[in-house]
Amino acid sequence: PARYKVVYHNDDFTPMNYVTDSLIHVFHLSAVEAYNITMQVHEKGKGIAKSGLSKEIAETKCDRVVQWFKSQGFPLLATLEKE
């Protein structure tokens, strides 16, 4: 079966510490891993939060992240891409 990755996209509004926290809590990354991905998002415009996921899990993670950020008033976008 196809595998998918969850990609975070940069915006000018979402605080970087929120991005890092979401990576730790949703994807169970270490603080160092989450910080490194946050910096990729900030510097390169996007970063891979997690790869190797089934389509269903990737969709669920994207939805969870986007809804959490919306509830906090931030427009961060997470999408899934086929590997």
JSON list of N, CA and C in Angstrom, two decimals:
[
{"chain": "A", "resi": 1, "resn": "PRO", "atom": "N", "xyz": [0.83, -1.21, 0.00]},
{"chain": "A", "resi": 1, "resn": "PRO", "atom": "CA", "xyz": [0.00, 0.00, 0.00]},
{"chain": "A", "resi": 1, "resn": "PRO", "atom": "C", "xyz": [0.87, 1.26, 0.00]},
{"chain": "A", "resi": 2, "resn": "ALA", "atom": "N", "xyz": [0.32, 2.31, -0.55]},
{"chain": "A", "resi": 2, "resn": "ALA", "atom": "CA", "xyz": [1.03, 3.59, -0.61]},
{"chain": "A", "resi": 2, "resn": "ALA", "atom": "C", "xyz": [1.23, 4.15, 0.79]},
{"chain": "A", "resi": 3, "resn": "ARG", "atom": "N", "xyz": [2.32, 4.87, 0.96]},
{"chain": "A", "resi": 3, "resn": "ARG", "atom": "CA", "xyz": [2.63, 5.53, 2.22]},
{"chain": "A", "resi": 3, "resn": "ARG", "atom": "C", "xyz": [2.56, 7.04, 2.00]},
{"chain": "A", "resi": 4, "resn": "TYR", "atom": "N", "xyz": [2.28, 7.75, 3.08]},
{"chain": "A", "resi": 4, "resn": "TYR", "atom": "CA", "xyz": [2.08, 9.19, 3.01]},
{"chain": "A", "resi": 4, "resn": "TYR", "atom": "C", "xyz": [2.90, 9.90, 4.06]},
{"chain": "A", "resi": 5, "resn": "LYS", "atom": "N", "xyz": [3.13, 11.19, 3.81]},
{"chain": "A", "resi": 5, "resn": "LYS", "atom": "CA", "xyz": [3.82, 12.03, 4.79]},
{"chain": "A", "resi": 5, "resn": "LYS", "atom": "C", "xyz": [2.94, 13.23, 5.10]},
{"chain": "A", "resi": 6, "resn": "VAL", "atom": "N", "xyz": [3.07, 13.73, 6.31]},
{"chain": "A", "resi": 6, "resn": "VAL", "atom": "CA", "xyz": [2.35, 14.92, 6.75]},
{"chain": "A", "resi": 6, "resn": "VAL", "atom": "C", "xyz": [3.33, 16.09, 6.67]},
{"chain": "A", "resi": 7, "resn": "VAL", "atom": "N", "xyz": [2.91, 17.13, 5.97]},
{"chain": "A", "resi": 7, "resn": "VAL", "atom": "CA", "xyz": [3.77, 18.29, 5.73]},
{"chain": "A", "resi": 7, "resn": "VAL", "atom": "C", "xyz": [3.14, 19.52, 6.38]},
{"chain": "A", "resi": 8, "resn": "TYR", "atom": "N", "xyz": [3.96, 20.24, 7.16]},
{"chain": "A", "resi": 8, "resn": "TYR", "atom": "CA", "xyz": [3.54, 21.52, 7.73]},
{"chain": "A", "resi": 8, "resn": "TYR", "atom": "C", "xyz": [3.99, 22.62, 6.76]},
{"chain": "A", "resi": 9, "resn": "HIS", "atom": "N", "xyz": [3.12, 23.64, 6.58]},
{"chain": "A", "resi": 9, "resn": "HIS", "atom": "CA", "xyz": [3.43, 24.76, 5.70]},
{"chain": "A", "resi": 9, "resn": "HIS", "atom": "C", "xyz": [3.54, 26.04, 6.51]},
{"chain": "A", "resi": 10, "resn": "ASN", "atom": "N", "xyz": [4.54, 26.84, 6.20]},
{"chain": "A", "resi": 10, "resn": "ASN", "atom": "CA", "xyz": [4.79, 28.08, 6.93]},
{"chain": "A", "resi": 10, "resn": "ASN", "atom": "C", "xyz": [3.70, 29.12, 6.68]},
{"chain": "A", "resi": 11, "resn": "ASP", "atom": "N", "xyz": [3.46, 29.93, 7.68]},
{"chain": "A", "resi": 11, "resn": "ASP", "atom": "CA", "xyz": [2.62, 31.12, 7.54]},
{"chain": "A", "resi": 11, "resn": "ASP", "atom": "C", "xyz": [3.26, 32.22, 8.39]},
{"chain": "A", "resi": 12, "resn": "ASP", "atom": "N", "xyz": [2.74, 33.41, 8.29]},
{"chain": "A", "resi": 12, "resn": "ASP", "atom": "CA", "xyz": [3.32, 34.54, 9.02]},
{"chain": "A", "resi": 12, "resn": "ASP", "atom": "C", "xyz": [2.65, 34.81, 10.36]},
{"chain": "A", "resi": 13, "resn": "PHE", "atom": "N", "xyz": [1.81, 33.90, 10.81]},
{"chain": "A", "resi": 13, "resn": "PHE", "atom": "CA", "xyz": [1.02, 34.17, 12.00]},
{"chain": "A", "resi": 13, "resn": "PHE", "atom": "C", "xyz": [1.21, 33.18, 13.14]},
{"chain": "A", "resi": 14, "resn": "THR", "atom": "N", "xyz": [1.42, 31.91, 12.83]},
{"chain": "A", "resi": 14, "resn": "THR", "atom": "CA", "xyz": [1.49, 30.87, 13.86]},
{"chain": "A", "resi": 14, "resn": "THR", "atom": "C", "xyz": [2.83, 30.94, 14.58]},
{"chain": "A", "resi": 15, "resn": "PRO", "atom": "N", "xyz": [2.82, 31.09, 15.91]},
{"chain": "A", "resi": 15, "resn": "PRO", "atom": "CA", "xyz": [4.07, 31.14, 16.66]},
{"chain": "A", "resi": 15, "resn": "PRO", "atom": "C", "xyz": [4.84, 29.82, 16.55]},
{"chain": "A", "resi": 16, "resn": "MET", "atom": "N", "xyz": [6.16, 29.94, 16.46]},
{"chain": "A", "resi": 16, "resn": "MET", "atom": "CA", "xyz": [6.99, 28.74, 16.29]},
{"chain": "A", "resi": 16, "resn": "MET", "atom": "C", "xyz": [6.87, 27.78, 17.47]},
{"chain": "A", "resi": 17, "resn": "ASN", "atom": "N", "xyz": [6.70, 28.29, 18.67]},
{"chain": "A", "resi": 17, "resn": "ASN", "atom": "CA", "xyz": [6.58, 27.38, 19.82]},
{"chain": "A", "resi": 17, "resn": "ASN", "atom": "C", "xyz": [5.30, 26.53, 19.73]},
{"chain": "A", "resi": 18, "resn": "TYR", "atom": "N", "xyz": [4.24, 27.05, 19.10]},
{"chain": "A", "resi": 18, "resn": "TYR", "atom": "CA", "xyz": [3.03, 26.26, 18.90]},
{"chain": "A", "resi": 18, "resn": "TYR", "atom": "C", "xyz": [3.28, 25.13, 17.91]},
{"chain": "A", "resi": 19, "resn": "VAL", "atom": "N", "xyz": [4.06, 25.44, 16.87]},
{"chain": "A", "resi": 19, "resn": "VAL", "atom": "CA", "xyz": [4.40, 24.42, 15.89]},
{"chain": "A", "resi": 19, "resn": "VAL", "atom": "C", "xyz": [5.19, 23.30, 16.57]},
{"chain": "A", "resi": 20, "resn": "THR", "atom": "N", "xyz": [6.18, 23.67, 17.33]},
{"chain": "A", "resi": 20, "resn": "THR", "atom": "CA", "xyz": [7.01, 22.69, 18.05]},
{"chain": "A", "resi": 20, "resn": "THR", "atom": "C", "xyz": [6.16, 21.85, 18.99]},
{"chain": "A", "resi": 21, "resn": "ASP", "atom": "N", "xyz": [5.31, 22.52, 19.76]},
{"chain": "A", "resi": 21, "resn": "ASP", "atom": "CA", "xyz": [4.45, 21.79, 20.70]},
{"chain": "A", "resi": 21, "resn": "ASP", "atom": "C", "xyz": [3.53, 20.80, 19.99]},
{"chain": "A", "resi": 22, "resn": "SER", "atom": "N", "xyz": [2.98, 21.21, 18.86]},
{"chain": "A", "resi": 22, "resn": "SER", "atom": "CA", "xyz": [2.07, 20.30, 18.15]},
{"chain": "A", "resi": 22, "resn": "SER", "atom": "C", "xyz": [2.82, 19.07, 17.63]},
{"chain": "A", "resi": 23, "resn": "LEU", "atom": "N", "xyz": [4.05, 19.26, 17.19]},
{"chain": "A", "resi": 23, "resn": "LEU", "atom": "CA", "xyz": [4.85, 18.12, 16.71]},
{"chain": "A", "resi": 23, "resn": "LEU", "atom": "C", "xyz": [5.15, 17.14, 17.85]},
{"chain": "A", "resi": 24, "resn": "ILE", "atom": "N", "xyz": [5.40, 17.67, 19.02]},
{"chain": "A", "resi": 24, "resn": "ILE", "atom": "CA", "xyz": [5.67, 16.82, 20.19]},
{"chain": "A", "resi": 24, "resn": "ILE", "atom": "C", "xyz": [4.41, 16.06, 20.58]},
{"chain": "A", "resi": 25, "resn": "HIS", "atom": "N", "xyz": [3.28, 16.75, 20.65]},
{"chain": "A", "resi": 25, "resn": "HIS", "atom": "CA", "xyz": [2.06, 16.13, 21.16]},
{"chain": "A", "resi": 25, "resn": "HIS", "atom": "C", "xyz": [1.31, 15.26, 20.15]},
{"chain": "A", "resi": 26, "resn": "VAL", "atom": "N", "xyz": [1.27, 15.67, 18.90]},
{"chain": "A", "resi": 26, "resn": "VAL", "atom": "CA", "xyz": [0.52, 14.92, 17.90]},
{"chain": "A", "resi": 26, "resn": "VAL", "atom": "C", "xyz": [1.35, 13.78, 17.32]},
{"chain": "A", "resi": 27, "resn": "PHE", "atom": "N", "xyz": [2.64, 14.06, 17.09]},
{"chain": "A", "resi": 27, "resn": "PHE", "atom": "CA", "xyz": [3.48, 13.07, 16.43]},
{"chain": "A", "resi": 27, "resn": "PHE", "atom": "C", "xyz": [4.46, 12.38, 17.37]},
{"chain": "A", "resi": 28, "resn": "HIS", "atom": "N", "xyz": [4.44, 12.75, 18.65]},
{"chain": "A", "resi": 28, "resn": "HIS", "atom": "CA", "xyz": [5.26, 12.13, 19.69]},
{"chain": "A", "resi": 28, "resn": "HIS", "atom": "C", "xyz": [6.76, 12.21, 19.36]},
{"chain": "A", "resi": 29, "resn": "LEU", "atom": "N", "xyz": [7.16, 13.37, 18.85]},
{"chain": "A", "resi": 29, "resn": "LEU", "atom": "CA", "xyz": [8.57, 13.61, 18.55]},
{"chain": "A", "resi": 29, "resn": "LEU", "atom": "C", "xyz": [9.29, 14.14, 19.78]},
{"chain": "A", "resi": 30, "resn": "SER", "atom": "N", "xyz": [10.59, 13.99, 19.80]},
{"chain": "A", "resi": 30, "resn": "SER", "atom": "CA", "xyz": [11.38, 14.58, 20.88]},
{"chain": "A", "resi": 30, "resn": "SER", "atom": "C", "xyz": [11.40, 16.09, 20.67]},
{"chain": "A", "resi": 31, "resn": "ALA", "atom": "N", "xyz": [11.78, 16.82, 21.71]},
{"chain": "A", "resi": 31, "resn": "ALA", "atom": "CA", "xyz": [11.86, 18.27, 21.61]},
{"chain": "A", "resi": 31, "resn": "ALA", "atom": "C", "xyz": [12.87, 18.69, 20.54]},
{"chain": "A", "resi": 32, "resn": "VAL", "atom": "N", "xyz": [13.97, 17.98, 20.45]},
{"chain": "A", "resi": 32, "resn": "VAL", "atom": "CA", "xyz": [15.00, 18.30, 19.45]},
{"chain": "A", "resi": 32, "resn": "VAL", "atom": "C", "xyz": [14.48, 18.06, 18.04]},
{"chain": "A", "resi": 33, "resn": "GLU", "atom": "N", "xyz": [13.83, 16.92, 17.80]},
{"chain": "A", "resi": 33, "resn": "GLU", "atom": "CA", "xyz": [13.27, 16.62, 16.48]},
{"chain": "A", "resi": 33, "resn": "GLU", "atom": "C", "xyz": [12.22, 17.67, 16.10]},
{"chain": "A", "resi": 34, "resn": "ALA", "atom": "N", "xyz": [11.35, 17.98, 17.05]},
{"chain": "A", "resi": 34, "resn": "ALA", "atom": "CA", "xyz": [10.28, 18.95, 16.79]},
{"chain": "A", "resi": 34, "resn": "ALA", "atom": "C", "xyz": [10.86, 20.33, 16.48]},
{"chain": "A", "resi": 35, "resn": "TYR", "atom": "N", "xyz": [11.87, 20.74, 17.21]},
{"chain": "A", "resi": 35, "resn": "TYR", "atom": "CA", "xyz": [12.51, 22.03, 16.96]},
{"chain": "A", "resi": 35, "resn": "TYR", "atom": "C", "xyz": [13.14, 22.06, 15.57]},
{"chain": "A", "resi": 36, "resn": "ASN", "atom": "N", "xyz": [13.83, 21.00, 15.19]},
{"chain": "A", "resi": 36, "resn": "ASN", "atom": "CA", "xyz": [14.47, 20.95, 13.87]},
{"chain": "A", "resi": 36, "resn": "ASN", "atom": "C", "xyz": [13.45, 21.05, 12.74]},
{"chain": "A", "resi": 37, "resn": "ILE", "atom": "N", "xyz": [12.31, 20.36, 12.89]},
{"chain": "A", "resi": 37, "resn": "ILE", "atom": "CA", "xyz": [11.26, 20.44, 11.87]},
{"chain": "A", "resi": 37, "resn": "ILE", "atom": "C", "xyz": [10.66, 21.84, 11.85]},
{"chain": "A", "resi": 38, "resn": "THR", "atom": "N", "xyz": [10.45, 22.43, 13.01]},
{"chain": "A", "resi": 38, "resn": "THR", "atom": "CA", "xyz": [9.92, 23.79, 13.10]},
{"chain": "A", "resi": 38, "resn": "THR", "atom": "C", "xyz": [10.84, 24.76, 12.35]},
{"chain": "A", "resi": 39, "resn": "MET", "atom": "N", "xyz": [12.13, 24.60, 12.51]},
{"chain": "A", "resi": 39, "resn": "MET", "atom": "CA", "xyz": [13.08, 25.47, 11.82]},
{"chain": "A", "resi": 39, "resn": "MET", "atom": "C", "xyz": [13.04, 25.25, 10.31]},
{"chain": "A", "resi": 40, "resn": "GLN", "atom": "N", "xyz": [12.84, 24.01, 9.86]},
{"chain": "A", "resi": 40, "resn": "GLN", "atom": "CA", "xyz": [12.68, 23.75, 8.43]},
{"chain": "A", "resi": 40, "resn": "GLN", "atom": "C", "xyz": [11.45, 24.48, 7.89]},
{"chain": "A", "resi": 41, "resn": "VAL", "atom": "N", "xyz": [10.36, 24.38, 8.63]},
{"chain": "A", "resi": 41, "resn": "VAL", "atom": "CA", "xyz": [9.12, 25.05, 8.22]},
{"chain": "A", "resi": 41, "resn": "VAL", "atom": "C", "xyz": [9.37, 26.55, 8.13]},
{"chain": "A", "resi": 42, "resn": "HIS", "atom": "N", "xyz": [10.02, 27.10, 9.13]},
{"chain": "A", "resi": 42, "resn": "HIS", "atom": "CA", "xyz": [10.27, 28.54, 9.19]},
{"chain": "A", "resi": 42, "resn": "HIS", "atom": "C", "xyz": [11.21, 29.00, 8.08]},
{"chain": "A", "resi": 43, "resn": "GLU", "atom": "N", "xyz": [12.28, 28.26, 7.86]},
{"chain": "A", "resi": 43, "resn": "GLU", "atom": "CA", "xyz": [13.32, 28.70, 6.92]},
{"chain": "A", "resi": 43, "resn": "GLU", "atom": "C", "xyz": [13.06, 28.29, 5.47]},
{"chain": "A", "resi": 44, "resn": "LYS", "atom": "N", "xyz": [12.44, 27.14, 5.26]},
{"chain": "A", "resi": 44, "resn": "LYS", "atom": "CA", "xyz": [12.26, 26.62, 3.91]},
{"chain": "A", "resi": 44, "resn": "LYS", "atom": "C", "xyz": [10.81, 26.66, 3.41]},
{"chain": "A", "resi": 45, "resn": "GLY", "atom": "N", "xyz": [9.90, 27.03, 4.29]},
{"chain": "A", "resi": 45, "resn": "GLY", "atom": "CA", "xyz": [8.50, 27.15, 3.88]},
{"chain": "A", "resi": 45, "resn": "GLY", "atom": "C", "xyz": [7.66, 25.92, 4.16]},
{"chain": "A", "resi": 46, "resn": "LYS", "atom": "N", "xyz": [8.32, 24.79, 4.39]},
{"chain": "A", "resi": 46, "resn": "LYS", "atom": "CA", "xyz": [7.58, 23.58, 4.77]},
{"chain": "A", "resi": 46, "resn": "LYS", "atom": "C", "xyz": [8.54, 22.58, 5.38]},
{"chain": "A", "resi": 47, "resn": "GLY", "atom": "N", "xyz": [7.96, 21.64, 6.11]},
{"chain": "A", "resi": 47, "resn": "GLY", "atom": "CA", "xyz": [8.75, 20.60, 6.75]},
{"chain": "A", "resi": 47, "resn": "GLY", "atom": "C", "xyz": [7.91, 19.36, 6.94]},
{"chain": "A", "resi": 48, "resn": "ILE", "atom": "N", "xyz": [8.55, 18.22, 6.88]},
{"chain": "A", "resi": 48, "resn": "ILE", "atom": "CA", "xyz": [7.85, 16.94, 7.03]},
{"chain": "A", "resi": 48, "resn": "ILE", "atom": "C", "xyz": [7.74, 16.60, 8.51]},
{"chain": "A", "resi": 49, "resn": "ALA", "atom": "N", "xyz": [6.49, 16.55, 8.98]},
{"chain": "A", "resi": 49, "resn": "ALA", "atom": "CA", "xyz": [6.23, 16.22, 10.37]},
{"chain": "A", "resi": 49, "resn": "ALA", "atom": "C", "xyz": [6.42, 14.72, 10.62]},
{"chain": "A", "resi": 50, "resn": "LYS", "atom": "N", "xyz": [5.94, 13.92, 9.69]},
{"chain": "A", "resi": 50, "resn": "LYS", "atom": "CA", "xyz": [6.02, 12.46, 9.83]},
{"chain": "A", "resi": 50, "resn": "LYS", "atom": "C", "xyz": [5.86, 11.84, 8.46]},
{"chain": "A", "resi": 51, "resn": "SER", "atom": "N", "xyz": [6.57, 10.75, 8.21]},
{"chain": "A", "resi": 51, "resn": "SER", "atom": "CA", "xyz": [6.44, 10.05, 6.94]},
{"chain": "A", "resi": 51, "resn": "SER", "atom": "C", "xyz": [6.19, 8.57, 7.21]},
{"chain": "A", "resi": 52, "resn": "GLY", "atom": "N", "xyz": [5.86, 7.85, 6.14]},
{"chain": "A", "resi": 52, "resn": "GLY", "atom": "CA", "xyz": [5.64, 6.41, 6.26]},
{"chain": "A", "resi": 52, "resn": "GLY", "atom": "C", "xyz": [4.30, 6.01, 6.84]},
{"chain": "A", "resi": 53, "resn": "LEU", "atom": "N", "xyz": [3.33, 6.91, 6.77]},
{"chain": "A", "resi": 53, "resn": "LEU", "atom": "CA", "xyz": [2.01, 6.66, 7.36]},
{"chain": "A", "resi": 53, "resn": "LEU", "atom": "C", "xyz": [1.04, 6.12, 6.31]},
{"chain": "A", "resi": 54, "resn": "SER", "atom": "N", "xyz": [0.05, 5.37, 6.79]},
{"chain": "A", "resi": 54, "resn": "SER", "atom": "CA", "xyz": [-1.05, 4.99, 5.90]},
{"chain": "A", "resi": 54, "resn": "SER", "atom": "C", "xyz": [-1.84, 6.25, 5.58]},
{"chain": "A", "resi": 55, "resn": "LYS", "atom": "N", "xyz": [-2.61, 6.21, 4.52]},
{"chain": "A", "resi": 55, "resn": "LYS", "atom": "CA", "xyz": [-3.40, 7.39, 4.12]},
{"chain": "A", "resi": 55, "resn": "LYS", "atom": "C", "xyz": [-4.36, 7.80, 5.22]},
{"chain": "A", "resi": 56, "resn": "GLU", "atom": "N", "xyz": [-5.01, 6.82, 5.83]},
{"chain": "A", "resi": 56, "resn": "GLU", "atom": "CA", "xyz": [-6.00, 7.12, 6.88]},
{"chain": "A", "resi": 56, "resn": "GLU", "atom": "C", "xyz": [-5.36, 7.80, 8.08]},
{"chain": "A", "resi": 57, "resn": "ILE", "atom": "N", "xyz": [-4.21, 7.31, 8.51]},
{"chain": "A", "resi": 57, "resn": "ILE", "atom": "CA", "xyz": [-3.54, 7.91, 9.67]},
{"chain": "A", "resi": 57, "resn": "ILE", "atom": "C", "xyz": [-3.03, 9.30, 9.32]},
{"chain": "A", "resi": 58, "resn": "ALA", "atom": "N", "xyz": [-2.46, 9.47, 8.13]},
{"chain": "A", "resi": 58, "resn": "ALA", "atom": "CA", "xyz": [-1.98, 10.78, 7.72]},
{"chain": "A", "resi": 58, "resn": "ALA", "atom": "C", "xyz": [-3.13, 11.79, 7.65]},
{"chain": "A", "resi": 59, "resn": "GLU", "atom": "N", "xyz": [-4.27, 11.38, 7.11]},
{"chain": "A", "resi": 59, "resn": "GLU", "atom": "CA", "xyz": [-5.44, 12.28, 7.06]},
{"chain": "A", "resi": 59, "resn": "GLU", "atom": "C", "xyz": [-5.91, 12.66, 8.45]},
{"chain": "A", "resi": 60, "resn": "THR", "atom": "N", "xyz": [-5.94, 11.69, 9.34]},
{"chain": "A", "resi": 60, "resn": "THR", "atom": "CA", "xyz": [-6.37, 11.95, 10.71]},
{"chain": "A", "resi": 60, "resn": "THR", "atom": "C", "xyz": [-5.43, 12.92, 11.41]},
{"chain": "A", "resi": 61, "resn": "LYS", "atom": "N", "xyz": [-4.13, 12.73, 11.24]},
{"chain": "A", "resi": 61, "resn": "LYS", "atom": "CA", "xyz": [-3.14, 13.62, 11.85]},
{"chain": "A", "resi": 61, "resn": "LYS", "atom": "C", "xyz": [-3.28, 15.03, 11.29]},
{"chain": "A", "resi": 62, "resn": "CYS", "atom": "N", "xyz": [-3.42, 15.15, 9.97]},
{"chain": "A", "resi": 62, "resn": "CYS", "atom": "CA", "xyz": [-3.60, 16.48, 9.35]},
{"chain": "A", "resi": 62, "resn": "CYS", "atom": "C", "xyz": [-4.83, 17.17, 9.91]},
{"chain": "A", "resi": 63, "resn": "ASP", "atom": "N", "xyz": [-5.93, 16.47, 9.94]},
{"chain": "A", "resi": 63, "resn": "ASP", "atom": "CA", "xyz": [-7.18, 17.05, 10.45]},
{"chain": "A", "resi": 63, "resn": "ASP", "atom": "C", "xyz": [-7.03, 17.49, 11.90]},
{"chain": "A", "resi": 64, "resn": "ARG", "atom": "N", "xyz": [-6.39, 16.65, 12.70]},
{"chain": "A", "resi": 64, "resn": "ARG", "atom": "CA", "xyz": [-6.21, 16.96, 14.12]},
{"chain": "A", "resi": 64, "resn": "ARG", "atom": "C", "xyz": [-5.36, 18.22, 14.29]},
{"chain": "A", "resi": 65, "resn": "VAL", "atom": "N", "xyz": [-4.27, 18.32, 13.55]},
{"chain": "A", "resi": 65, "resn": "VAL", "atom": "CA", "xyz": [-3.39, 19.47, 13.63]},
{"chain": "A", "resi": 65, "resn": "VAL", "atom": "C", "xyz": [-4.11, 20.74, 13.19]},
{"chain": "A", "resi": 66, "resn": "VAL", "atom": "N", "xyz": [-4.74, 20.71, 12.03]},
{"chain": "A", "resi": 66, "resn": "VAL", "atom": "CA", "xyz": [-5.41, 21.89, 11.49]},
{"chain": "A", "resi": 66, "resn": "VAL", "atom": "C", "xyz": [-6.52, 22.36, 12.42]},
{"chain": "A", "resi": 67, "resn": "GLN", "atom": "N", "xyz": [-7.33, 21.43, 12.94]},
{"chain": "A", "resi": 67, "resn": "GLN", "atom": "CA", "xyz": [-8.41, 21.80, 13.85]},
{"chain": "A", "resi": 67, "resn": "GLN", "atom": "C", "xyz": [-7.88, 22.42, 15.14]},
{"chain": "A", "resi": 68, "resn": "TRP", "atom": "N", "xyz": [-6.79, 21.86, 15.66]},
{"chain": "A", "resi": 68, "resn": "TRP", "atom": "CA", "xyz": [-6.22, 22.40, 16.90]},
{"chain": "A", "resi": 68, "resn": "TRP", "atom": "C", "xyz": [-5.73, 23.83, 16.67]},
{"chain": "A", "resi": 69, "resn": "PHE", "atom": "N", "xyz": [-5.02, 24.05, 15.56]},
{"chain": "A", "resi": 69, "resn": "PHE", "atom": "CA", "xyz": [-4.54, 25.40, 15.28]},
{"chain": "A", "resi": 69, "resn": "PHE", "atom": "C", "xyz": [-5.70, 26.37, 15.04]},
{"chain": "A", "resi": 70, "resn": "LYS", "atom": "N", "xyz": [-6.73, 25.93, 14.34]},
{"chain": "A", "resi": 70, "resn": "LYS", "atom": "CA", "xyz": [-7.90, 26.79, 14.13]},
{"chain": "A", "resi": 70, "resn": "LYS", "atom": "C", "xyz": [-8.54, 27.17, 15.45]},
{"chain": "A", "resi": 71, "resn": "SER", "atom": "N", "xyz": [-8.63, 26.20, 16.37]},
{"chain": "A", "resi": 71, "resn": "SER", "atom": "CA", "xyz": [-9.25, 26.48, 17.67]},
{"chain": "A", "resi": 71, "resn": "SER", "atom": "C", "xyz": [-8.43, 27.49, 18.48]},
{"chain": "A", "resi": 72, "resn": "GLN", "atom": "N", "xyz": [-7.13, 27.59, 18.17]},
{"chain": "A", "resi": 72, "resn": "GLN", "atom": "CA", "xyz": [-6.26, 28.55, 18.84]},
{"chain": "A", "resi": 72, "resn": "GLN", "atom": "C", "xyz": [-6.17, 29.89, 18.08]},
{"chain": "A", "resi": 73, "resn": "GLY", "atom": "N", "xyz": [-6.85, 29.94, 16.92]},
{"chain": "A", "resi": 73, "resn": "GLY", "atom": "CA", "xyz": [-6.87, 31.17, 16.14]},
{"chain": "A", "resi": 73, "resn": "GLY", "atom": "C", "xyz": [-5.70, 31.32, 15.18]},
{"chain": "A", "resi": 74, "resn": "PHE", "atom": "N", "xyz": [-5.05, 30.22, 14.82]},
{"chain": "A", "resi": 74, "resn": "PHE", "atom": "CA", "xyz": [-3.91, 30.28, 13.92]},
{"chain": "A", "resi": 74, "resn": "PHE", "atom": "C", "xyz": [-4.18, 29.49, 12.63]},
{"chain": "A", "resi": 75, "resn": "PRO", "atom": "N", "xyz": [-3.65, 29.98, 11.51]},
{"chain": "A", "resi": 75, "resn": "PRO", "atom": "CA", "xyz": [-3.96, 29.38, 10.21]},
{"chain": "A", "resi": 75, "resn": "PRO", "atom": "C", "xyz": [-2.99, 28.31, 9.72]},
{"chain": "A", "resi": 76, "resn": "LEU", "atom": "N", "xyz": [-2.18, 27.72, 10.59]},
{"chain": "A", "resi": 76, "resn": "LEU", "atom": "CA", "xyz": [-1.19, 26.75, 10.11]},
{"chain": "A", "resi": 76, "resn": "LEU", "atom": "C", "xyz": [-1.86, 25.67, 9.28]},
{"chain": "A", "resi": 77, "resn": "LEU", "atom": "N", "xyz": [-1.23, 25.33, 8.18]},
{"chain": "A", "resi": 77, "resn": "LEU", "atom": "CA", "xyz": [-1.75, 24.33, 7.27]},
{"chain": "A", "resi": 77, "resn": "LEU", "atom": "C", "xyz": [-0.86, 23.09, 7.32]},
{"chain": "A", "resi": 78, "resn": "ALA", "atom": "N", "xyz": [-1.47, 21.94, 7.46]},
{"chain": "A", "resi": 78, "resn": "ALA", "atom": "CA", "xyz": [-0.79, 20.66, 7.36]},
{"chain": "A", "resi": 78, "resn": "ALA", "atom": "C", "xyz": [-1.49, 19.88, 6.26]},
{"chain": "A", "resi": 79, "resn": "THR", "atom": "N", "xyz": [-0.70, 19.28, 5.37]},
{"chain": "A", "resi": 79, "resn": "THR", "atom": "CA", "xyz": [-1.26, 18.51, 4.28]},
{"chain": "A", "resi": 79, "resn": "THR", "atom": "C", "xyz": [-0.61, 17.14, 4.24]},
{"chain": "A", "resi": 80, "resn": "LEU", "atom": "N", "xyz": [-1.22, 16.22, 3.50]},
{"chain": "A", "resi": 80, "resn": "LEU", "atom": "CA", "xyz": [-0.57, 14.93, 3.31]},
{"chain": "A", "resi": 80, "resn": "LEU", "atom": "C", "xyz": [-0.13, 14.82, 1.87]},
{"chain": "A", "resi": 81, "resn": "GLU", "atom": "N", "xyz": [1.00, 14.19, 1.67]},
{"chain": "A", "resi": 81, "resn": "GLU", "atom": "CA", "xyz": [1.54, 13.97, 0.33]},
{"chain": "A", "resi": 81, "resn": "GLU", "atom": "C", "xyz": [1.94, 12.50, 0.21]},
{"chain": "A", "resi": 82, "resn": "LYS", "atom": "N", "xyz": [1.69, 11.96, -0.97]},
{"chain": "A", "resi": 82, "resn": "LYS", "atom": "CA", "xyz": [2.07, 10.58, -1.24]},
{"chain": "A", "resi": 82, "resn": "LYS", "atom": "C", "xyz": [3.59, 10.51, -1.36]},
{"chain": "A", "resi": 83, "resn": "GLU", "atom": "N", "xyz": [4.18, 9.48, -0.76]},
{"chain": "A", "resi": 83, "resn": "GLU", "atom": "CA", "xyz": [5.64, 9.33, -0.85]},
{"chain": "A", "resi": 83, "resn": "GLU", "atom": "C", "xyz": [6.04, 8.71, -2.16]}
]
